[in-house]
């Protein structure tokens, strides 16, 4: 297919924060409930002010186009694919955050010193000896899942006892990556890291697989369209390698951030090579392994074939690249609609859909954890779940209490505690204490995620505390200080790079004032 016949991508729209869909086949039911919008949520309110640089992307004629809400058009040609700001809408109070980043690593010259790790990912058990669900089925016209014969990586991971971190998402990467040469990208990511160092940051969490794709050379997932503008197109160099080497050259720990279940955007799926298992599931048109929710396809964790592929993808990164950890956020089940996984549930031995889903996510998380440890025991695996514990369990089916308390799931928890001290429903101090109690006695650190993006803005869902982020001039500083009182304190992560170093003009002064207040805590 020629470039001209491909779907065009409006790179300005690429910056929108997204959550609601993954892979799937075209005939399956689509959900349109108000809470399943296909967007990411940050305490329920929209985020605006995402600056896009016109010289960071290809000319309009060579970029596949997409609208500002990631519902692509297959026919409209946009004369100017650049927008000065992106606004995300939200229609629910459910807090979901999803801006994370990717890494790079010098993967060459490692293999000779590696030994091979054979990992069986189908069934995982925890310290309580409770077996996790192992739903499987016969699938036709798909390739068998490859065996994990990837080598062990002998790299000794660089991690800090106090994480001073920042998230760098794919929409913050693409202005310096899409259509750029290796040297241009190295310069761009190096500038990002230098800014981070100036603030005392020692760890970055970078998006490497946002949509069932890869910002690195993968055997299991296609090249991300955020590398060149087209899904599956080789950029001519390995961005992850660059990102890792530039980070390590500065003494920065690099954690590869992936979204395991979120798969293709609907207009990208047809252009993915049939050689990939996810595309074969899509071609099968069964709406089971891969399910469409609004304009996105999602992988269904009910099947061991799916969670084994996810674990294999993690093993590939840790084996081939010198990452210091693997990191996921809160993209678990994209909907509470029972139709999403009704086929698998009806064939299972469960009579409780919630427990079925909780166990599916636990099996997936255990598989990723084990894949990390099998291929580099020094690398870490962590989850950045929603700050609201109840939402995790009832809306996303993420059993964060179990993962916090039991062995075999995570090395740390980094909940997105994106609340102010005066939040009516989830006051910051109480939420920190709740998570600290969950981790008590485990030795696993608590690394709260802090909402720099809220500085200078109304907190719509905070009730009587809605103005706190406007009136309190040192809220992030106070949150760092409170976090440090936790018995399991392991650092903080700021969301996100752009909102710190490239804030919207309307909040720039407020952000700068906050930075002046909390910077001494990070640089001391």
Tab-separated table of N, CA, C and O in Angstrom, residues 194-272:
chain	number	residue	atom	x	y	z
A	194	UNK	N	19.000	16.527	30.720
A	194	UNK	CA	19.735	17.608	31.372
A	194	UNK	C	18.793	18.487	32.191
A	194	UNK	O	19.136	18.942	33.290
A	195	UNK	N	17.597	18.727	31.648
A	195	UNK	CA	16.604	19.474	32.418
A	195	UNK	C	16.232	18.722	33.685
A	195	UNK	O	16.088	19.318	34.765
A	196	UNK	N	16.069	17.420	33.556
A	196	UNK	CA	15.740	16.601	34.722
A	196	UNK	C	16.837	16.691	35.780
A	196	UNK	O	16.561	16.853	36.982
A	197	UNK	N	18.090	16.574	35.356
A	197	UNK	CA	19.210	16.661	36.292
A	197	UNK	C	19.229	17.992	37.027
A	197	UNK	O	19.561	18.053	38.216
A	198	UNK	N	18.864	19.056	36.335
A	198	UNK	CA	18.879	20.380	36.953
A	198	UNK	C	17.881	20.478	38.103
A	198	UNK	O	18.015	21.337	38.977
A	199	UNK	N	16.891	19.595	38.097
A	199	UNK	CA	15.877	19.589	39.144
A	199	UNK	C	16.169	18.534	40.217
A	199	UNK	O	15.415	18.398	41.172
A	200	UNK	N	17.239	17.791	40.045
A	200	UNK	CA	17.581	16.757	41.013
A	200	UNK	C	16.992	15.398	40.687
A	200	UNK	O	17.069	14.472	41.504
A	201	UNK	N	16.412	15.249	39.496
A	201	UNK	CA	15.816	13.983	39.099
A	201	UNK	C	16.908	12.936	38.883
A	201	UNK	O	17.904	13.197	38.209
A	202	UNK	N	16.707	11.740	39.435
A	202	UNK	CA	17.688	10.658	39.242
A	202	UNK	C	17.105	9.447	38.512
A	202	UNK	O	17.828	8.492	38.211
A	203	UNK	N	15.794	9.465	38.220
A	203	UNK	CA	15.135	8.322	37.593
A	203	UNK	C	14.082	8.800	36.610
A	203	UNK	O	13.296	9.696	36.943
A	204	UNK	N	14.067	8.217	35.416
A	204	UNK	CA	13.028	8.547	34.436
A	204	UNK	C	12.223	7.290	34.113
A	204	UNK	O	12.763	6.184	34.051
A	205	UNK	N	10.935	7.481	33.922
A	205	UNK	CA	10.013	6.405	33.557
A	205	UNK	C	9.465	6.776	32.179
A	205	UNK	O	8.631	7.664	32.049
A	206	UNK	N	9.989	6.086	31.153
A	206	UNK	CA	9.769	6.527	29.778
A	206	UNK	C	8.938	5.520	28.989
A	206	UNK	O	9.192	4.318	29.049
A	207	UNK	N	7.976	6.021	28.241
A	207	UNK	CA	7.093	5.174	27.430
A	207	UNK	C	7.885	4.463	26.340
A	207	UNK	O	8.512	5.103	25.505
A	208	UNK	N	7.811	3.164	26.327
A	208	UNK	CA	8.436	2.400	25.245
A	208	UNK	C	7.435	1.560	24.471
A	208	UNK	O	7.715	1.116	23.374
A	209	UNK	N	6.258	1.333	25.061
A	209	UNK	CA	5.231	0.572	24.360
A	209	UNK	C	3.854	1.088	24.765
A	209	UNK	O	3.174	0.511	25.611
A	210	UNK	N	3.395	2.161	24.128
A	210	UNK	CA	2.115	2.745	24.526
A	210	UNK	C	0.883	2.076	23.936
A	210	UNK	O	-0.186	2.106	24.534
A	211	UNK	N	0.988	1.468	22.748
A	211	UNK	CA	-0.186	0.934	22.045
A	211	UNK	C	0.066	-0.411	21.373
A	211	UNK	O	-0.138	-0.554	20.176
A	212	UNK	N	0.505	-1.398	22.086
A	212	UNK	CA	0.783	-2.677	21.452
A	212	UNK	C	1.845	-2.550	20.382
A	212	UNK	O	1.917	-3.351	19.450
A	213	UNK	N	2.668	-1.514	20.507
A	213	UNK	CA	3.717	-1.202	19.540
A	213	UNK	C	5.045	-1.115	20.288
A	213	UNK	O	5.098	-1.406	21.476
A	214	UNK	N	6.086	-0.724	19.612
A	214	UNK	CA	7.391	-0.695	20.264
A	214	UNK	C	8.246	0.452	19.750
A	214	UNK	O	8.347	0.662	18.545
A	215	UNK	N	8.838	1.179	20.665
A	215	UNK	CA	9.813	2.201	20.313
A	215	UNK	C	11.213	1.595	20.411
A	215	UNK	O	12.156	2.213	20.891
A	216	UNK	N	11.299	0.336	19.955
A	216	UNK	CA	12.541	-0.413	19.938
A	216	UNK	C	12.342	-1.566	18.962
A	216	UNK	O	11.216	-1.853	18.529
A	217	UNK	N	13.421	-2.245	18.601
A	217	UNK	CA	13.325	-3.350	17.654
A	217	UNK	C	12.794	-4.576	18.371
A	217	UNK	O	13.484	-5.182	19.187
A	218	UNK	N	11.552	-4.942	18.057
A	218	UNK	CA	10.895	-6.037	18.758
A	218	UNK	C	10.529	-7.158	17.792
A	218	UNK	O	10.166	-6.919	16.642
A	219	UNK	N	10.597	-8.383	18.291
A	219	UNK	CA	10.143	-9.531	17.523
A	219	UNK	C	8.645	-9.779	17.699
A	219	UNK	O	8.062	-10.581	16.960
A	220	UNK	N	8.032	-9.089	18.656
A	220	UNK	CA	6.660	-9.407	19.015
A	220	UNK	C	5.663	-8.277	18.780
A	220	UNK	O	4.457	-8.508	18.780
A	221	UNK	N	6.169	-7.056	18.615
A	221	UNK	CA	5.300	-5.895	18.436
A	221	UNK	C	5.862	-5.003	17.331
A	221	UNK	O	7.083	-4.879	17.197
A	222	UNK	N	4.990	-4.372	16.540
A	222	UNK	CA	5.466	-3.539	15.435
A	222	UNK	C	6.082	-2.233	15.928
A	222	UNK	O	5.800	-1.773	17.039
A	223	UNK	N	6.910	-1.640	15.067
A	223	UNK	CA	7.454	-0.321	15.371
A	223	UNK	C	6.311	0.668	15.628
A	223	UNK	O	5.315	0.692	14.914
A	224	UNK	N	6.472	1.474	16.649
A	224	UNK	CA	5.462	2.484	16.971
A	224	UNK	C	5.402	3.559	15.891
A	224	UNK	O	6.425	3.968	15.346
A	225	UNK	N	4.202	4.035	15.601
A	225	UNK	CA	4.076	5.115	14.627
A	225	UNK	C	4.660	6.417	15.156
A	225	UNK	O	4.891	7.359	14.401
A	226	UNK	N	4.930	6.487	16.453
A	226	UNK	CA	5.517	7.699	17.009
A	226	UNK	C	7.013	7.792	16.725
A	226	UNK	O	7.655	8.780	17.073
A	227	UNK	N	7.550	6.772	16.063
A	227	UNK	CA	8.942	6.839	15.612
A	227	UNK	C	9.057	7.549	14.263
A	227	UNK	O	9.926	8.404	14.079
A	228	UNK	N	8.192	7.183	13.327
A	228	UNK	CA	8.315	7.728	11.963
A	228	UNK	C	7.047	8.395	11.461
A	228	UNK	O	7.071	9.113	10.469
A	229	UNK	N	5.922	8.155	12.132
A	229	UNK	CA	4.638	8.614	11.637
A	229	UNK	C	3.785	7.482	11.126
A	229	UNK	O	2.587	7.654	10.922
A	230	UNK	N	4.392	6.298	10.906
A	230	UNK	CA	3.664	5.137	10.405
A	230	UNK	C	3.923	3.927	11.283
A	230	UNK	O	5.071	3.615	11.592
A	231	UNK	N	2.858	3.237	11.638
A	231	UNK	CA	3.031	2.028	12.437
A	231	UNK	C	3.746	0.965	11.604
A	231	UNK	O	3.454	0.774	10.419
A	232	UNK	N	4.731	0.312	12.213
A	232	UNK	CA	5.474	-0.738	11.545
A	232	UNK	C	6.671	-0.275	10.744
A	232	UNK	O	7.416	-1.094	10.212
A	233	UNK	N	6.903	1.027	10.662
A	233	UNK	CA	8.010	1.540	9.853
A	233	UNK	C	9.267	1.712	10.694
A	233	UNK	O	9.257	2.391	11.722
A	234	UNK	N	10.354	1.111	10.245
A	234	UNK	CA	11.631	1.160	10.949
A	234	UNK	C	12.234	2.553	10.852
A	234	UNK	O	12.422	3.073	9.746
A	235	UNK	N	12.564	3.191	11.973
A	235	UNK	CA	13.132	4.539	11.926
A	235	UNK	C	14.595	4.571	11.503
A	235	UNK	O	15.156	5.655	11.301
A	236	UNK	N	15.223	3.403	11.378
A	236	UNK	CA	16.617	3.365	10.966
A	236	UNK	C	17.600	3.352	12.120
A	236	UNK	O	18.814	3.288	11.918
A	237	UNK	N	17.086	3.421	13.336
A	237	UNK	CA	17.921	3.298	14.540
A	237	UNK	C	17.002	2.844	15.658
A	237	UNK	O	15.782	2.757	15.496
A	238	UNK	N	17.580	2.525	16.795
A	238	UNK	CA	16.806	2.013	17.921
A	238	UNK	C	16.652	3.114	18.973
A	238	UNK	O	17.584	3.402	19.724
A	239	UNK	N	15.460	3.758	19.057
A	239	UNK	CA	15.277	4.839	20.024
A	239	UNK	C	15.509	4.422	21.471
A	239	UNK	O	16.022	5.211	22.270
A	240	UNK	N	15.136	3.190	21.812
A	240	UNK	CA	15.333	2.746	23.191
A	240	UNK	C	16.810	2.669	23.541
A	240	UNK	O	17.229	3.049	24.639
A	241	UNK	N	17.599	2.185	22.613
A	241	UNK	CA	19.041	2.147	22.829
A	241	UNK	C	19.583	3.537	23.130
A	241	UNK	O	20.380	3.741	24.049
A	242	UNK	N	19.129	4.495	22.339
A	242	UNK	CA	19.573	5.879	22.520
A	242	UNK	C	19.137	6.410	23.879
A	242	UNK	O	19.923	7.023	24.610
A	243	UNK	N	17.885	6.178	24.214
A	243	UNK	CA	17.366	6.703	25.478
A	243	UNK	C	18.094	6.141	26.683
A	243	UNK	O	18.380	6.853	27.649
A	244	UNK	N	18.399	4.864	26.632
A	244	UNK	CA	19.093	4.238	27.752
A	244	UNK	C	20.532	4.746	27.862
A	244	UNK	O	21.008	5.092	28.949
A	245	UNK	N	21.232	4.767	26.743
A	245	UNK	CA	22.635	5.173	26.792
A	245	UNK	C	22.776	6.620	27.238
A	245	UNK	O	23.688	6.949	28.015
A	246	UNK	N	21.883	7.503	26.763
A	246	UNK	CA	21.944	8.913	27.170
A	246	UNK	C	21.611	9.072	28.654
A	246	UNK	O	22.184	9.920	29.337
A	247	UNK	N	20.679	8.250	29.152
A	247	UNK	CA	20.344	8.316	30.579
A	247	UNK	C	21.512	7.836	31.435
A	247	UNK	O	21.921	8.510	32.398
A	248	UNK	N	22.069	6.685	31.093
A	248	UNK	CA	23.148	6.126	31.894
A	248	UNK	C	24.404	6.985	31.845
A	248	UNK	O	25.181	7.025	32.813
A	249	UNK	N	24.617	7.658	30.730
A	249	UNK	CA	25.772	8.551	30.633
A	249	UNK	C	25.688	9.688	31.643
A	249	UNK	O	26.704	10.282	32.008
A	250	UNK	N	24.469	9.965	32.111
A	250	UNK	CA	24.243	11.047	33.070
A	250	UNK	C	23.966	10.513	34.478
A	250	UNK	O	23.608	11.281	35.369
A	251	UNK	N	24.093	9.202	34.661
A	251	UNK	CA	23.823	8.617	35.968
A	251	UNK	C	22.348	8.547	36.305
A	251	UNK	O	21.975	8.446	37.479
A	252	UNK	N	21.497	8.565	35.278
A	252	UNK	CA	20.049	8.507	35.475
A	252	UNK	C	19.561	7.075	35.304
A	252	UNK	O	19.918	6.402	34.338
A	253	UNK	N	18.758	6.616	36.228
A	253	UNK	CA	18.142	5.292	36.148
A	253	UNK	C	17.008	5.349	35.135
A	253	UNK	O	16.211	6.284	35.129
A	254	UNK	N	16.926	4.305	34.292
A	254	UNK	CA	15.940	4.290	33.209
A	254	UNK	C	14.970	3.122	33.370
A	254	UNK	O	15.359	1.957	33.347
A	255	UNK	N	13.688	3.437	33.526
A	255	UNK	CA	12.646	2.422	33.633
A	255	UNK	C	11.760	2.482	32.398
A	255	UNK	O	11.227	3.538	32.051
A	256	UNK	N	11.610	1.343	31.744
A	256	UNK	CA	10.808	1.263	30.527
A	256	UNK	C	9.336	1.129	30.899
A	256	UNK	O	8.929	0.171	31.563
A	257	UNK	N	8.551	2.077	30.444
A	257	UNK	CA	7.129	2.141	30.773
A	257	UNK	C	6.329	1.548	29.626
A	257	UNK	O	6.457	1.984	28.486
A	258	UNK	N	5.509	0.553	29.926
A	258	UNK	CA	4.683	-0.077	28.896
A	258	UNK	C	3.218	-0.076	29.322
A	258	UNK	O	2.900	-0.022	30.515
A	259	UNK	N	2.340	-0.134	28.340
A	259	UNK	CA	0.910	-0.353	28.576
A	259	UNK	C	0.576	-1.743	28.033
A	259	UNK	O	0.402	-1.909	26.827
A	260	UNK	N	0.514	-2.744	28.890
A	260	UNK	CA	0.432	-4.129	28.407
A	260	UNK	C	-0.861	-4.493	27.684
A	260	UNK	O	-0.835	-5.296	26.746
A	261	UNK	N	-2.002	-3.940	28.100
A	261	UNK	CA	-3.278	-4.352	27.514
A	261	UNK	C	-3.777	-3.428	26.412
A	261	UNK	O	-4.504	-3.865	25.521
A	262	UNK	N	-3.403	-2.168	26.469
A	262	UNK	CA	-3.869	-1.241	25.435
A	262	UNK	C	-3.165	-1.562	24.129
A	262	UNK	O	-1.945	-1.535	24.040
A	263	UNK	N	-3.943	-1.871	23.090
A	263	UNK	CA	-3.360	-2.284	21.832
A	263	UNK	C	-3.560	-1.194	20.784
A	263	UNK	O	-3.399	-0.027	21.090
A	264	UNK	N	-3.954	-1.569	19.575
A	264	UNK	CA	-3.946	-0.622	18.460
A	264	UNK	C	-5.091	0.387	18.502
A	264	UNK	O	-6.200	0.075	18.936
A	265	UNK	N	-4.798	1.571	17.978
A	265	UNK	CA	-5.862	2.490	17.639
A	265	UNK	C	-6.549	1.923	16.398
A	265	UNK	O	-5.919	1.281	15.572
A	266	UNK	N	-7.828	2.149	16.266
A	266	UNK	CA	-8.612	1.397	15.278
A	266	UNK	C	-8.100	1.562	13.851
A	266	UNK	O	-8.136	0.610	13.053
A	267	UNK	N	-7.613	2.739	13.474
A	267	UNK	CA	-7.188	2.947	12.097
A	267	UNK	C	-5.762	2.486	11.839
A	267	UNK	O	-5.316	2.467	10.692
A	268	UNK	N	-5.051	2.113	12.899
A	268	UNK	CA	-3.698	1.580	12.725
A	268	UNK	C	-3.708	0.076	12.496
A	268	UNK	O	-2.842	-0.465	11.811
A	269	UNK	N	-4.681	-0.587	13.078
A	269	UNK	CA	-4.694	-2.053	13.067
A	269	UNK	C	-4.556	-2.670	11.676
A	269	UNK	O	-3.783	-3.624	11.499
A	270	UNK	N	-5.269	-2.188	10.643
A	270	UNK	CA	-5.153	-2.826	9.327
A	270	UNK	C	-3.753	-2.782	8.739
A	270	UNK	O	-3.422	-3.585	7.864
A	271	UNK	N	-2.921	-1.865	9.189
A	271	UNK	CA	-1.604	-1.688	8.597
A	271	UNK	C	-0.497	-2.426	9.342
A	271	UNK	O	0.671	-2.335	8.975
A	272	UNK	N	-0.867	-3.137	10.400
A	272	UNK	CA	0.102	-3.938	11.132
A	272	UNK	C	0.357	-5.231	10.356
A	272	UNK	O	-0.565	-5.842	9.810
